[in-house]
XYZ file of C-alpha atoms in Angstrom:
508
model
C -68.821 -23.547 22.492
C -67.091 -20.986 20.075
C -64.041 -23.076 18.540
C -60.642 -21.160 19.040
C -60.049 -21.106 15.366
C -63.527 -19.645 15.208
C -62.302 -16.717 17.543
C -59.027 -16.037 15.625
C -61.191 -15.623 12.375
C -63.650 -13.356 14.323
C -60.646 -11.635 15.781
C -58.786 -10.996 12.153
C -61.797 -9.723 10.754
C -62.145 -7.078 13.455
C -58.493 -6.229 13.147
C -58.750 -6.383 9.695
C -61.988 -3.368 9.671
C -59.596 -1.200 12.074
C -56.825 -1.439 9.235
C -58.992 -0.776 6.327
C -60.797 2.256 7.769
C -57.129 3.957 8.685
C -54.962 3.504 5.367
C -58.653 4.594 3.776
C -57.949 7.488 6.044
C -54.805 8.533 4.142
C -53.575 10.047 0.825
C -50.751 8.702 -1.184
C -48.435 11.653 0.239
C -49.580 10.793 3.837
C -48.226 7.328 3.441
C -45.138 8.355 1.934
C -44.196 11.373 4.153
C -44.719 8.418 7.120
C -43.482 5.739 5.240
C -46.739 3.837 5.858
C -47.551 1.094 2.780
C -50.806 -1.343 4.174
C -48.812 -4.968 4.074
C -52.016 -7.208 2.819
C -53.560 -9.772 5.082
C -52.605 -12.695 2.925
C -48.468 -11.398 2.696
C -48.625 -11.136 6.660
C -50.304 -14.398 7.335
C -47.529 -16.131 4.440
C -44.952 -14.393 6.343
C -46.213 -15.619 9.561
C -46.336 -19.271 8.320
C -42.730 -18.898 6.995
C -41.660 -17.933 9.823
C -42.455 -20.477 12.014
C -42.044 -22.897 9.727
C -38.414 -22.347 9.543
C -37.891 -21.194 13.607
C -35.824 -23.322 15.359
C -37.515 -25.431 18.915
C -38.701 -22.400 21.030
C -38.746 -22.507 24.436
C -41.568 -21.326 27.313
C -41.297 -17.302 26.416
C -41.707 -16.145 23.055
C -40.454 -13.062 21.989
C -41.539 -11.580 18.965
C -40.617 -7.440 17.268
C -42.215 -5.578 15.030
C -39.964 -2.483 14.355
C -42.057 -0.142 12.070
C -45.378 -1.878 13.325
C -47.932 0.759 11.567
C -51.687 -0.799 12.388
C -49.372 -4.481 13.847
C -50.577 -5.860 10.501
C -47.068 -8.099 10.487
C -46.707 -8.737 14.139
C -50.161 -9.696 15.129
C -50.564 -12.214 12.053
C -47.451 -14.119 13.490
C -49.162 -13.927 17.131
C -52.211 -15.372 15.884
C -50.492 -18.354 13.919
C -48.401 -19.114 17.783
C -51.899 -18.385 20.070
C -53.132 -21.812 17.365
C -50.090 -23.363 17.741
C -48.708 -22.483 21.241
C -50.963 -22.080 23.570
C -48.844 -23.855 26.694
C -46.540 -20.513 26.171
C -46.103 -17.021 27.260
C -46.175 -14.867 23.956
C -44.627 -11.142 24.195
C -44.861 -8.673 20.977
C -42.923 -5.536 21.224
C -43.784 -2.646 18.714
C -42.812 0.528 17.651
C -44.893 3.168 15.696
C -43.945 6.971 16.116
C -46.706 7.928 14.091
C -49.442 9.124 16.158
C -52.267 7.969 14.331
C -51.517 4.615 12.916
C -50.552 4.102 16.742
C -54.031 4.993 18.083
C -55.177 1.931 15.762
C -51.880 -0.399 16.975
C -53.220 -0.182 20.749
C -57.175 -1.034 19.823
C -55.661 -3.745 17.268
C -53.568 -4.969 20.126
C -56.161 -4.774 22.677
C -57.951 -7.213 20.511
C -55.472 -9.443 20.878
C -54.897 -9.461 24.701
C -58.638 -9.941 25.068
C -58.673 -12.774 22.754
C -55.845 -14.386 24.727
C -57.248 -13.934 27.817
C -61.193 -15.467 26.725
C -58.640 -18.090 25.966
C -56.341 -18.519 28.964
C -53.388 -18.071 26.808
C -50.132 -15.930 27.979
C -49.822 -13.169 26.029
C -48.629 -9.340 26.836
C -47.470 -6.694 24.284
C -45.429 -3.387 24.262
C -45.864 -0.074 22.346
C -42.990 1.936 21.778
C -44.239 5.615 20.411
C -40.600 6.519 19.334
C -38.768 5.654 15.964
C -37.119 2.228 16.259
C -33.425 3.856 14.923
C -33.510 6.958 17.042
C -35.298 6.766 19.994
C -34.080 3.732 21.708
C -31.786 4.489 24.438
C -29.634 0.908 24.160
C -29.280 1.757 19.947
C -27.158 -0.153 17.841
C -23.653 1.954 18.629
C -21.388 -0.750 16.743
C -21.480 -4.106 15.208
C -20.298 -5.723 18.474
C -23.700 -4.674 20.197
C -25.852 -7.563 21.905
C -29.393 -6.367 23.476
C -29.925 -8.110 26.339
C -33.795 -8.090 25.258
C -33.388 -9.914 22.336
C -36.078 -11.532 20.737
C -37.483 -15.358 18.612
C -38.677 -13.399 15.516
C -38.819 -10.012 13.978
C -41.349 -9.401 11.602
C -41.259 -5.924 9.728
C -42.390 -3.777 6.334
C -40.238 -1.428 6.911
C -40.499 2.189 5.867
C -38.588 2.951 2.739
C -37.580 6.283 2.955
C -34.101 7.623 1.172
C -32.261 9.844 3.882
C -29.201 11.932 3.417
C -25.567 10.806 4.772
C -25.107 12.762 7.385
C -28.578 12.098 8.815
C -29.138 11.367 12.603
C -29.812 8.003 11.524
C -27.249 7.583 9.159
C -24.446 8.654 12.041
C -25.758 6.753 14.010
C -25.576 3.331 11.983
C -22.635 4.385 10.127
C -20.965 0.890 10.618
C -23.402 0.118 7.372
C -23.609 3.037 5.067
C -21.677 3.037 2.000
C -23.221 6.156 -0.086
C -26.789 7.299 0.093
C -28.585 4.840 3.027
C -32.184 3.632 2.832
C -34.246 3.387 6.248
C -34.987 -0.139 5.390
C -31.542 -1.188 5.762
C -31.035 0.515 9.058
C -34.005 -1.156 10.207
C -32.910 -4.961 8.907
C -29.463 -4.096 10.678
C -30.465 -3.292 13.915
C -33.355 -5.632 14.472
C -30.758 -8.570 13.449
C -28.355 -7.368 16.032
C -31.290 -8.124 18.768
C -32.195 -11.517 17.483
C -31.180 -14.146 19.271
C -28.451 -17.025 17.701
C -30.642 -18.885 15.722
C -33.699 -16.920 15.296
C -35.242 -15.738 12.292
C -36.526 -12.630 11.194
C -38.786 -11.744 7.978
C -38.805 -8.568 6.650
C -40.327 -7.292 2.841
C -38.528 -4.907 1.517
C -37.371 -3.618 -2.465
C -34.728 -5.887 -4.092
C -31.773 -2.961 -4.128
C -29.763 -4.327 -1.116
C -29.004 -7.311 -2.989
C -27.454 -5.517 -5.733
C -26.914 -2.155 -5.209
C -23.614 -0.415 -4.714
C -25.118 1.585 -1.708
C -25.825 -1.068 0.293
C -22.404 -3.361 0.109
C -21.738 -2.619 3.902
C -25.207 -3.284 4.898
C -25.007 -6.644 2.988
C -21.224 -7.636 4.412
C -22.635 -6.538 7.837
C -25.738 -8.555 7.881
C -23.459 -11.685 6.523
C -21.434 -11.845 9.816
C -23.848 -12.336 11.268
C -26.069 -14.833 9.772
C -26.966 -16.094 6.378
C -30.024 -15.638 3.670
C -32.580 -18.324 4.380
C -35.488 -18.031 1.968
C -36.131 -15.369 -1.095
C -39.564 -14.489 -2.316
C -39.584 -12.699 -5.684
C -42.873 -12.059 -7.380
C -43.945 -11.557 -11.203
C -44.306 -7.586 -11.455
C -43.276 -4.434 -9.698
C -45.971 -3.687 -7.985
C -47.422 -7.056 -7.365
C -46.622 -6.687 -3.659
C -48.495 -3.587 -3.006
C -51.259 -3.360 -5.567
C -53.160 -0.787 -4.213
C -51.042 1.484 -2.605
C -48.796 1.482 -6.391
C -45.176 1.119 -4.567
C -42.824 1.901 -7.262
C -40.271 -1.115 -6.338
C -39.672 -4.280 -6.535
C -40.569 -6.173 -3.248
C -39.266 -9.158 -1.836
C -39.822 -10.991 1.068
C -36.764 -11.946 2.989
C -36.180 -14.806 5.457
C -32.630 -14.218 7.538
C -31.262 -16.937 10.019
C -28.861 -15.707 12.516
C -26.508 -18.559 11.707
C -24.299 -20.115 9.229
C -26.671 -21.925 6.373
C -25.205 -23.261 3.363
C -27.952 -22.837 0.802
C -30.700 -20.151 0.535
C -34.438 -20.896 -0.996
C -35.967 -18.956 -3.398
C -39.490 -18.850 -4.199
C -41.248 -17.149 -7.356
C -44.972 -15.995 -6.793
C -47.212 -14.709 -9.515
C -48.875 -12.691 -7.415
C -50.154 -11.957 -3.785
C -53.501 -13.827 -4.090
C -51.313 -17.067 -4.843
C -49.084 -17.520 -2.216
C -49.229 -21.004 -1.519
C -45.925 -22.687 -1.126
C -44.692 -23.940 -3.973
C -41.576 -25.563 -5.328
C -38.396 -23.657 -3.879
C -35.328 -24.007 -5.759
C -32.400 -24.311 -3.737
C -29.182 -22.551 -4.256
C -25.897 -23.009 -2.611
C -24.767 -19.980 -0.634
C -21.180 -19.551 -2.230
C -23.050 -19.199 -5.452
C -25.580 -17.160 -4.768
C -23.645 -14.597 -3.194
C -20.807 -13.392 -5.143
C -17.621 -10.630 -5.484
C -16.299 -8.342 -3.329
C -19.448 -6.514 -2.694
C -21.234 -9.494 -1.952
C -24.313 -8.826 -4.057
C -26.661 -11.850 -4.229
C -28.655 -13.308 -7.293
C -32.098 -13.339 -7.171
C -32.692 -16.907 -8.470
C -36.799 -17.136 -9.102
C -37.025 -19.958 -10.975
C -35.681 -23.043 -12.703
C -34.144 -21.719 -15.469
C -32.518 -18.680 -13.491
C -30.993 -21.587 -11.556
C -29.617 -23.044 -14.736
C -28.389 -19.477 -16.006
C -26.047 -19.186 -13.094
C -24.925 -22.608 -13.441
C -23.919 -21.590 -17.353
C -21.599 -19.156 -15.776
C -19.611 -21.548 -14.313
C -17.687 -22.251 -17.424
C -15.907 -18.632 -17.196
C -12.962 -18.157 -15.732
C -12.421 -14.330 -15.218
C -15.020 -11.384 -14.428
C -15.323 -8.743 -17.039
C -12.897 -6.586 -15.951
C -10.058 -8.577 -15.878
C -11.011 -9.938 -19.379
C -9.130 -6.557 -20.779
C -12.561 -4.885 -20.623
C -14.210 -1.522 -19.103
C -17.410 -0.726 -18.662
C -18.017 3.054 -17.820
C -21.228 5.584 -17.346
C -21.323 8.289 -20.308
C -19.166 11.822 -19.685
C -21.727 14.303 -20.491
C -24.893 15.017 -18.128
C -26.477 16.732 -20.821
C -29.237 18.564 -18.828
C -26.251 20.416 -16.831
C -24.219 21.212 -19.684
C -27.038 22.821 -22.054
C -24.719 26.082 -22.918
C -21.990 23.153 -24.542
C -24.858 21.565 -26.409
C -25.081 22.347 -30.641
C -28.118 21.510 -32.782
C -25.367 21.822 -35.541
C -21.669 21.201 -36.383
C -19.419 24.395 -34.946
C -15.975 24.936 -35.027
C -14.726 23.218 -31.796
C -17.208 20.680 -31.653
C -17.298 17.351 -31.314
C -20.088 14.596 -31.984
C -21.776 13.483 -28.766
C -24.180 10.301 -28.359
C -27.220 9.105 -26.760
C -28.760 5.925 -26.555
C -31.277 7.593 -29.238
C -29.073 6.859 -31.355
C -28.841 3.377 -31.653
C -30.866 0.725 -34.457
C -29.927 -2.687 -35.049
C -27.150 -2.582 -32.692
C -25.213 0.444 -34.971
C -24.510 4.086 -33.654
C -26.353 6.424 -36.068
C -26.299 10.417 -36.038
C -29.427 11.566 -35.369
C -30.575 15.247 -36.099
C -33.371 15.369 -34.315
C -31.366 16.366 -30.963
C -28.416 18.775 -30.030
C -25.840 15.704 -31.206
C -22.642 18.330 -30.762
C -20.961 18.931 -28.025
C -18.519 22.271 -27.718
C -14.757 20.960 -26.890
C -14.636 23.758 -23.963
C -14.418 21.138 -21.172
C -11.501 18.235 -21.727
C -13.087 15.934 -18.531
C -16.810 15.531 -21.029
C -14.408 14.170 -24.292
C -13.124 11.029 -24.619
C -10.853 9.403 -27.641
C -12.875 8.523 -30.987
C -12.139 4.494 -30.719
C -14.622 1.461 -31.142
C -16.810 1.338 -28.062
C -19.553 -0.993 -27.112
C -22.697 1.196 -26.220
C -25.139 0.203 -23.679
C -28.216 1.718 -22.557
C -28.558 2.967 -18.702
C -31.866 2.970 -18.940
C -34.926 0.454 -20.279
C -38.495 -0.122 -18.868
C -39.697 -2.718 -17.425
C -42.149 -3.899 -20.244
C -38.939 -4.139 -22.257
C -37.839 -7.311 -23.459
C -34.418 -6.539 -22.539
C -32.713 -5.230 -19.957
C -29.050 -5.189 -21.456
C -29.446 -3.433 -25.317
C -26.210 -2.402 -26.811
C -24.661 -1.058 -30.179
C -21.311 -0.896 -31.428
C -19.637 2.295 -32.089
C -17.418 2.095 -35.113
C -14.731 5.086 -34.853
C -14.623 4.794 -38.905
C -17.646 6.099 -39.317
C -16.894 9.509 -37.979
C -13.460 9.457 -38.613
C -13.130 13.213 -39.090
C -13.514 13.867 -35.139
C -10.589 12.995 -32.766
C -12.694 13.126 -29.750
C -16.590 12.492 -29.023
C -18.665 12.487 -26.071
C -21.282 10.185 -24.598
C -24.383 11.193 -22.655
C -24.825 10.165 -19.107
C -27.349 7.753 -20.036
C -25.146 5.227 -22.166
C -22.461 3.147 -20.957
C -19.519 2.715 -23.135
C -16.895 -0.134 -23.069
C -13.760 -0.116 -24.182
C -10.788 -2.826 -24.998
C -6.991 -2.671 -25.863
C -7.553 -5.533 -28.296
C -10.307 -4.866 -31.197
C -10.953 -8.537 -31.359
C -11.865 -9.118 -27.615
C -14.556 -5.840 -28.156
C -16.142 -7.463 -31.113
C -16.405 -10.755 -28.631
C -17.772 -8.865 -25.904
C -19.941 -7.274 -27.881
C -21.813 -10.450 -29.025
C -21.634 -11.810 -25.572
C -23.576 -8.365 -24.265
C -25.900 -8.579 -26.792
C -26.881 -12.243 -26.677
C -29.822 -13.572 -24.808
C -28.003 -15.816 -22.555
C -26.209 -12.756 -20.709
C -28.837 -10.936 -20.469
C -30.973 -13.352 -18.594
C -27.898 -13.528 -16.285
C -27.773 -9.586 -15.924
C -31.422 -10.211 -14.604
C -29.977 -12.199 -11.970
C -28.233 -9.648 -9.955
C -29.883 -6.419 -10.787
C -34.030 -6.006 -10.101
C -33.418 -2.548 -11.499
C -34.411 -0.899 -15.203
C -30.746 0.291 -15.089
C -27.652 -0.961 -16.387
C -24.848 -0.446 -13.689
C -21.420 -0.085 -14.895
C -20.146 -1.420 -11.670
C -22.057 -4.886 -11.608
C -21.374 -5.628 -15.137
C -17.753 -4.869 -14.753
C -17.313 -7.613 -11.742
C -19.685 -9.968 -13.439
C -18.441 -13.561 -14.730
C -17.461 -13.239 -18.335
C -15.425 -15.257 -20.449
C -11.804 -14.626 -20.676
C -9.995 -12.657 -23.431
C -8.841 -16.243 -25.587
C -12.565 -16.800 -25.546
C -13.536 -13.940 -26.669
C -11.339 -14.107 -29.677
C -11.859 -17.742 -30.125
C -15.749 -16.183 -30.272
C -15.534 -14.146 -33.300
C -12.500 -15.847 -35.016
C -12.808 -15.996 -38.477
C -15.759 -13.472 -39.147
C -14.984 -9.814 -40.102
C -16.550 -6.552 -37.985
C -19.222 -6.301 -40.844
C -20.370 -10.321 -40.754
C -20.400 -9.519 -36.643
C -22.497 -6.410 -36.558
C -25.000 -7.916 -39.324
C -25.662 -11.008 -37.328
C -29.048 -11.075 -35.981
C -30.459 -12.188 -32.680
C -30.623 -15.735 -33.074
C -27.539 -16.077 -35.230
C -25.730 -14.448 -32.108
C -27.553 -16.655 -29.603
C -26.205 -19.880 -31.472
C -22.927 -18.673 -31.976
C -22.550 -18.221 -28.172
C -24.504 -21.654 -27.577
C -22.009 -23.202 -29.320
C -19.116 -22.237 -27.719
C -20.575 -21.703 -24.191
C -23.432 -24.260 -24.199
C -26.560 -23.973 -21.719
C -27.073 -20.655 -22.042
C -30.532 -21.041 -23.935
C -32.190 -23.206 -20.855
C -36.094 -23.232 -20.685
């Protein structure tokens, strides 16, 4: 007699063939244009495990969704781990896959399944939807007071990732969580929470923007009333997740409980052929989650833990330390005709983050450095600035590089201009700059950045509502040492000069 864990292999591995011979099927522009991104065996089966791991005491009838089901990768791994676990109950997995094709090999992979159950007297029935999740459901998501009556034990999705513009069917139709350009993903996460029951759990892998990103604060205060963040999976590299379909993001798997939980659990993986549990480090909620936006750190391992614990000795945010952080003035690619190779009457200096070495602001003639005076709104005063890149990759040791821009050195220009792809800071008081300007450029803060922002790019807005230390000890910071002892300090003379005033900082 054929063991039933013998039958569940047999009946992965067929499942498994159907899957491989239809993403082989496609070209990297098929998948996008359909949002379609294979979600590996071993990622599904962790996400299954999770999942039920965490679930709270089901009862006879399990429901389970899978929104953006493609091949039911996702959905069927989780129906395999209850048909081992559950066989006493009735099992129900609800799907939907408007693409055509990828939906011809959903209803052979589910097929599978139902035969399977049946050879093994278990309960199990499934439904295919053939419309998009957002759109096509008659009882949609209309406000943030709606309840499905069909709601369901888990939801289990990759959803597609797929930029749309604001005034987008979809994007009227959610509207209760778009707050500038939406993403598909979050539409998806919103909805499918909406129909989970109180106290079920959904898992979903998606790219590490809504936890950060400016677009996404309603999404994340939406998703917050209604339940909390119960586990975080980060992994080493970009494309770790997705190795060889090359998805430009950085993935994490999310676990959300729709109830009130105190602490979340984060989890770092190496990569996708290791994802055995290991240690989780927990944080509390009211840490993890912070500001007005509500973005969340992404805490991955031991010493990220003890980075946002350093914070704890500030007592202001960075903008209420007397400090600014803004994007550059000058989009340089749409203001060509302004743009000098050389000094004109009725120019002014403008900078790029070209022009930085050893944390100083250096003219560089290699580029169209001047900038004609014609438009006021692309000038700003000649003052000391802090500099900071927008933009770094991800093979870069850091993420936050800065310079300081001394207004004496180009004292013969009243105004300058900065490209669009610096950030400049600015202070009333001199002193607090100079100690905000070792503070940005010491290691400790920007292993904190790291913490909030997955991205290669420096956002103004996160830094500026980021804890910082307040203006007294900024001063207290750089008392005593002039602006040339400052800006000839070198990396680890700046990292123990902040360890010794703000201590844990340099955690291993």
């Amino acid at each position: 007699m054929i063991e039933i864990s013998d039958k569940i292999t047999e009946l992965k591995k067929k499942i498994e063939r159907n899957n491989e011979k239809f993403y082989l099927s496609l070209t990297r522009e098929e998948q996008k244009k359909i949002g379609q991104f294979t979600t590996p065996i071993p990622v599904a089966d962790f996400i299954a495990e999770r999942l039920i791991k965490n679930s709270k005491k089901l009862g006879s009838k399990i429901s389970i969704l899978d929104p953006g089901a493609g091949t039911g990768v996702l959905g069927l791994a989780l129906v395999e781990k209850l048909f081992d676990l559950q066989q006493n109950k009735m099992i129900r997995l609800v799907t939907f896959e408007n693409d055509p094709v990828a939906g011809k090999v959903l209803s052979e992979n589910l097929r599978l399944a139902r035969d399977y159950a049946t050879n093994c007297n278990i309960d199990f029935d499934f439904e295919i939807n053939s419309y998009d999740y957002i759109l096509g459901n008659d009882r949609v998501a209309i406000n943030d007071l709606y309840i499905d009556e069909a709601s369901y034990d888990f939801v289990i999705a990759n959803p597609p990732y797929k930029k749309l513009r604001k005034n987008s069917p979809e994007a009227e139709l959610m509207d209760f969580v778009v707050h500038g350009a939406p993403n598909a993903y979050g539409f998806f996460w919103a909805k499918s929470t909406i129909e989970l029951k109180k106290g079920a759990i959904s898992g979903f892998i998606m790219p590490r923007s809504w936890m950060s990103g400016a677009y996404f604060a309603r999404l994340r205060h939406f998703m917050f009333k209604l339940g909390s963040l119960c586990e975080i999976h980060s992994f080493d590299e970009r494309k770790n997740a997705f190795g060889s379909t090359n998805v430009l993001q950085e993935l994490v798997i999310v676990l959300f409980k729709k109830q009130n939980i105190d602490k979340i659990k984060y989890f770092y993986h190496n990569n996708i052929n290791d994802l055995t549990e290991s240690a989780g480090i927990f944080t509390a909620t009211n840490m993890a989650i912070v500001g007005d936006e509500q973005r969340v750190y992404n805490i991955a391992t031991e010493r990220d833990r003890k980075s946002l614990l350093w914070t704890n000795q500030f007592s202001t945010i960075f903008q209420d330390a007397g400090l600014k952080m803004r994007t550059g003035l000058t989009v340089s690619f749409r203001n060509r005709a302004l743009l000098r190779d050389k000094l004109e009457d009725n120019a002014v200096p403008i900078f790029y983050s070209d022009n930085f070495k050893d944390r100083l602001v250096y003219m560089d003639s290699s580029n169209s450095h001047y900038l004609l005076t014609n438009h006021k709104g692309l000038l700003q005063t000649n003052q000391d600035y802090i500099f900071v890149k927008r933009f770094s990759t991800k093979e870069e040791h850091r993420r936050v590089q800065v310079a300081y821009f001394e207004s004496d050195c180009f004292k013969s220009y009243r105004s300058i201009s900065t490209d669009n792809k610096l950030n400049f800071v600015t202070a009333d008081d001199q002193q607090v700059l100079l100690g905000a300007f070792i503070m940005l450029a010491s290691t400790q803060f920007d292993r904190y950045y790291r913490l909030i922002s997955g991205n290669t790019q420096v956002n103004s807005t996160e830094i500026n509502t980021m804890k910082f230390p307040n203006k007294y000890q900024l001063i207290r910071l750089i008392m005593e040492k002039s602006v040339t002892e400052i800006l000839n300090l070198k990396q680890d003379q700046i990292d123990s000069l902040v360890e010794q005033f703000f201590p844990g900082g340099l955690n291993e």
